[in-house]
N, CA, C and O of each residue as an XYZ file, in Angstrom:
264
protein
N      17.855     -4.959      2.331
C      16.143     -5.227      2.110
C      15.646     -4.508      3.005
O      14.500     -4.222      2.659
N      15.995     -3.898      4.335
C      15.027     -3.157      4.976
C      14.598     -1.644      4.519
O      13.883     -0.997      5.285
N      15.018     -1.088      3.307
C      14.527     -0.189      2.609
C      13.357     -0.789      1.651
O      12.359     -0.110      1.413
N      13.497     -1.867      1.206
C      12.114     -2.282      0.489
C      10.865     -2.947      1.793
O       9.651     -2.922      1.590
N      11.320     -3.337      2.704
C      10.041     -3.365      4.114
C       9.866     -2.384      4.300
O       8.705     -2.156      3.962
N      10.649     -0.922      4.933
C      10.223      0.146      4.693
C       8.758      1.062      3.872
O       7.741      1.575      4.338
N       9.310      0.921      2.469
C       8.578      0.987      1.283
C       7.206      0.652      1.249
O       6.205      1.270      0.884
N       7.444     -0.740      1.827
C       5.880     -1.337      1.753
C       5.187     -1.334      2.729
O       4.047     -1.794      2.671
N       5.729     -0.783      3.937
C       5.123     -0.612      5.250
C       4.041      0.644      4.972
O       2.811      0.588      4.946
N       5.081      1.990      4.738
C       4.267      3.078      3.604
C       3.130      3.192      3.152
O       2.098      3.817      3.396
N       3.650      2.205      2.186
C       2.478      2.406      1.065
C       1.124      1.136      1.600
O       0.035      1.229      1.034
N       1.271      0.326      2.387
C       0.431     -0.702      3.064
C      -0.339      0.711      3.860
O      -1.483      1.053      3.562
N       0.268      1.237      4.614
C      -0.412      2.188      5.267
C      -1.315      3.787      4.802
O      -2.142      4.498      5.372
N      -0.503      3.823      3.270
C      -1.259      4.425      2.436
C      -2.268      4.078      2.043
O      -3.194      4.886      2.112
N      -2.514      2.740      1.468
C      -3.746      1.760      1.218
C      -4.425      1.753      2.487
O      -5.539      2.237      2.284
N      -4.327      1.516      3.397
C      -5.144      1.269      4.482
C      -5.889      2.816      4.882
O      -7.013      2.795      5.384
N      -5.316      3.902      4.674
C      -5.739      5.251      4.951
C      -6.742      5.274      4.528
O      -7.841      5.300      5.082
N      -6.239      5.261      2.682
C      -7.210      5.043      1.783
C      -8.499      4.022      1.602
O      -9.410      4.341      0.838
N      -8.519      3.317      2.021
C      -9.630      2.232      2.023
C     -10.477      2.294      3.619
O     -11.476      1.630      3.897
N      -9.626      3.473      4.719
C     -10.931      4.144      5.667
C     -11.512      5.114      5.654
O     -12.460      5.464      6.356
N     -10.661      5.950      4.349
C     -11.959      6.956      3.592
C     -12.770      6.602      2.796
O     -13.648      7.429      2.550
N     -12.814      5.644      2.275
C     -14.099      5.032      1.266
C     -15.031      4.409      2.168
O     -16.252      4.566      2.152
N     -14.201      3.512      3.150
C     -15.104      3.554      4.216
C     -16.207      4.130      5.134
O     -17.292      3.591      5.354
N     -15.611      5.729      5.817
C     -16.207      6.279      6.478
C     -16.943      7.462      5.738
O     -17.900      8.041      6.252
N     -16.327      7.849      4.239
C     -16.553      9.142      4.204
C     -17.123      8.882      2.483
O     -17.381      9.932      1.894
N     -17.279      7.862      1.854
C     -17.184      7.148      0.378
C     -16.479      8.287     -0.080
O     -17.029      8.779     -1.066
N     -15.244      9.006      0.361
C     -14.441      9.242     -0.694
C     -12.649      8.938     -0.564
O     -11.794      9.012      0.319
N     -12.724      8.525     -2.170
C     -11.459      7.075     -2.716
C     -10.162      8.876     -3.141
O     -10.307      9.655     -4.083
N      -9.339      8.914     -2.297
C      -8.081      9.437     -2.018
C      -7.163      9.526     -3.598
O      -6.923     10.573     -4.199
N      -6.764      8.159     -4.022
C      -6.466      8.220     -5.042
C      -6.926      8.351     -6.224
O      -6.173      8.558     -7.175
N      -8.446      8.235     -6.369
C      -9.042      8.384     -7.432
C      -8.995     10.159     -7.671
O      -8.774     10.662     -8.772
N      -9.198     10.798     -6.657
C      -9.772     12.543     -6.174
C      -8.144     12.804     -7.288
O      -8.285     13.194     -8.448
N      -6.861     12.548     -6.761
C      -5.643     12.721     -7.266
C      -5.403     12.573     -8.346
O      -4.977     13.400     -9.152
N      -5.650     11.490     -8.487
C      -5.031     11.072    -10.389
C      -6.316     10.275    -10.832
O      -6.227      9.072    -11.079
N      -7.450     10.919    -10.925
C      -8.658     10.646    -11.394
C      -8.541      9.141    -12.330
O      -7.590      8.371    -12.191
N      -9.740      8.886    -13.334
C      -9.448      7.935    -13.628
C      -8.488      7.656    -15.076
O      -8.817      7.541    -16.257
N      -7.382      7.619    -14.494
C      -6.306      7.515    -15.274
C      -5.514      5.871    -14.820
O      -5.631      5.161    -13.821
N      -4.636      5.726    -16.193
C      -3.470      4.548    -15.940
C      -3.169      4.475    -14.947
O      -2.760      3.361    -14.618
N      -3.178      5.582    -13.864
C      -1.991      5.644    -13.005
C      -2.681      5.916    -11.717
O      -1.997      6.309    -10.772
N      -3.887      5.760    -11.584
C      -4.688      4.577    -10.570
C      -4.779      3.868    -10.281
O      -4.733      3.376     -9.154
N      -5.076      3.278    -11.925
C      -4.520      1.502    -11.771
C      -3.042      1.157    -10.765
O      -2.888      0.428     -9.786
N      -2.309      1.849    -11.355
C      -0.568      1.522    -10.704
C      -0.229      1.701     -9.951
O       0.872      1.349     -9.528
N      -1.592      2.781     -9.078
C      -1.214      3.269     -7.748
C      -1.564      1.567     -7.095
O      -0.812      0.991     -6.309
N      -2.328      1.226     -7.415
C      -3.380      0.244     -6.633
C      -2.571     -1.334     -6.860
O      -2.371     -2.284     -6.104
N      -2.267     -1.077     -8.179
C      -1.039     -2.792     -8.275
C       0.046     -2.529     -7.372
O       0.392     -3.511     -6.716
N       0.930     -1.026     -7.077
C       2.027     -1.226     -6.321
C       1.453     -0.977     -4.609
O       2.295     -1.107     -3.720
N       0.513     -0.746     -4.363
C       0.369     -1.164     -2.626
C      -0.169     -2.793     -2.820
O       0.270     -3.577     -1.979
N      -0.990     -3.289     -3.756
C      -1.226     -4.657     -3.547
C       0.658     -5.400     -4.002
O       1.286     -6.255     -3.377
N       0.967     -4.829     -4.963
C       2.250     -5.943     -4.772
C       3.072     -5.657     -3.465
O       3.823     -6.558     -3.090
N       3.007     -4.470     -2.715
C       3.484     -4.318     -1.339
C       2.821     -5.005     -0.239
O       3.556     -5.115      0.743
N       1.775     -5.450     -0.116
C       1.036     -6.146      0.759
C       0.984     -8.001      0.128
O       0.157     -8.776      0.609
N       2.000     -8.458     -0.979
C       2.232     -9.402     -1.036
C       3.407     -9.768     -0.690
O       3.666    -10.896     -0.271
N       4.418     -8.638     -0.867
C       5.352     -8.844     -0.476
C       5.556     -8.570      1.371
O       6.569     -9.017      1.909
N       4.934     -8.123      1.861
C       4.725     -8.294      3.384
C       4.269     -9.364      3.546
O       4.601     -9.907      4.600
N       3.319    -10.152      2.602
C       3.073    -11.518      2.878
C       3.778    -12.869      3.041
O       3.900    -13.732      3.911
N       4.299    -12.574      1.428
C       5.154    -13.708      1.224
C       6.480    -13.653      2.657
O       6.668    -14.610      3.408
N       7.134    -12.518      2.733
C       8.511    -11.918      3.470
C       8.462    -11.819      4.892
O       9.428    -11.470      5.571
N       6.813    -12.270      5.561
C       6.582    -12.162      7.272
C       7.591    -12.837      7.463
O       8.374    -11.939      7.772
N       8.231    -13.864      7.516
C       9.250    -13.802      8.744
C      10.840    -13.934      7.924
O      11.559    -14.932      7.969
N      10.983    -13.327      7.576
C      12.037    -12.632      6.685
C      12.157    -11.499      7.426
O      13.237    -11.330      7.991
N      11.161    -10.545      7.578
C      10.813     -9.233      8.283
C      11.311     -9.369      9.715
O      12.234     -8.954     10.415
N      10.245    -10.152      9.803
C      10.569    -10.148     11.831
C      12.313    -10.428     11.802
O      13.087     -9.694     12.416
N      12.672    -11.376     11.146
C      14.300    -11.814     11.748
C      15.129    -10.538     11.383
O      16.075    -10.183     12.085
N      14.688     -9.771     10.108
C      15.728     -9.223      9.572
C      15.387     -7.593     10.941
O      16.297     -6.781     11.105
N      14.433     -7.479     11.481
C      13.967     -6.145     12.326
C      14.460     -6.501     14.087
O      14.416     -5.636     14.962
N      14.859     -7.771     14.299
C      15.200     -8.564     15.559
C      16.074     -8.623     15.831
O      16.363     -9.259     16.845
């Protein structure tokens, strides 16, 4: 399960950096890499699922890492 925790954390960092770029420079890294394709939507869904995982598993993640 620690592997899933790490993957989810990495995806959240990537998503956060993308939102930071959008807010600061009006530059969407995901769109520039994948364009308006279904892959772009899949990337957003995967990042969203990573966030849901972190929220739902918050207490379990803390106990696994302590």
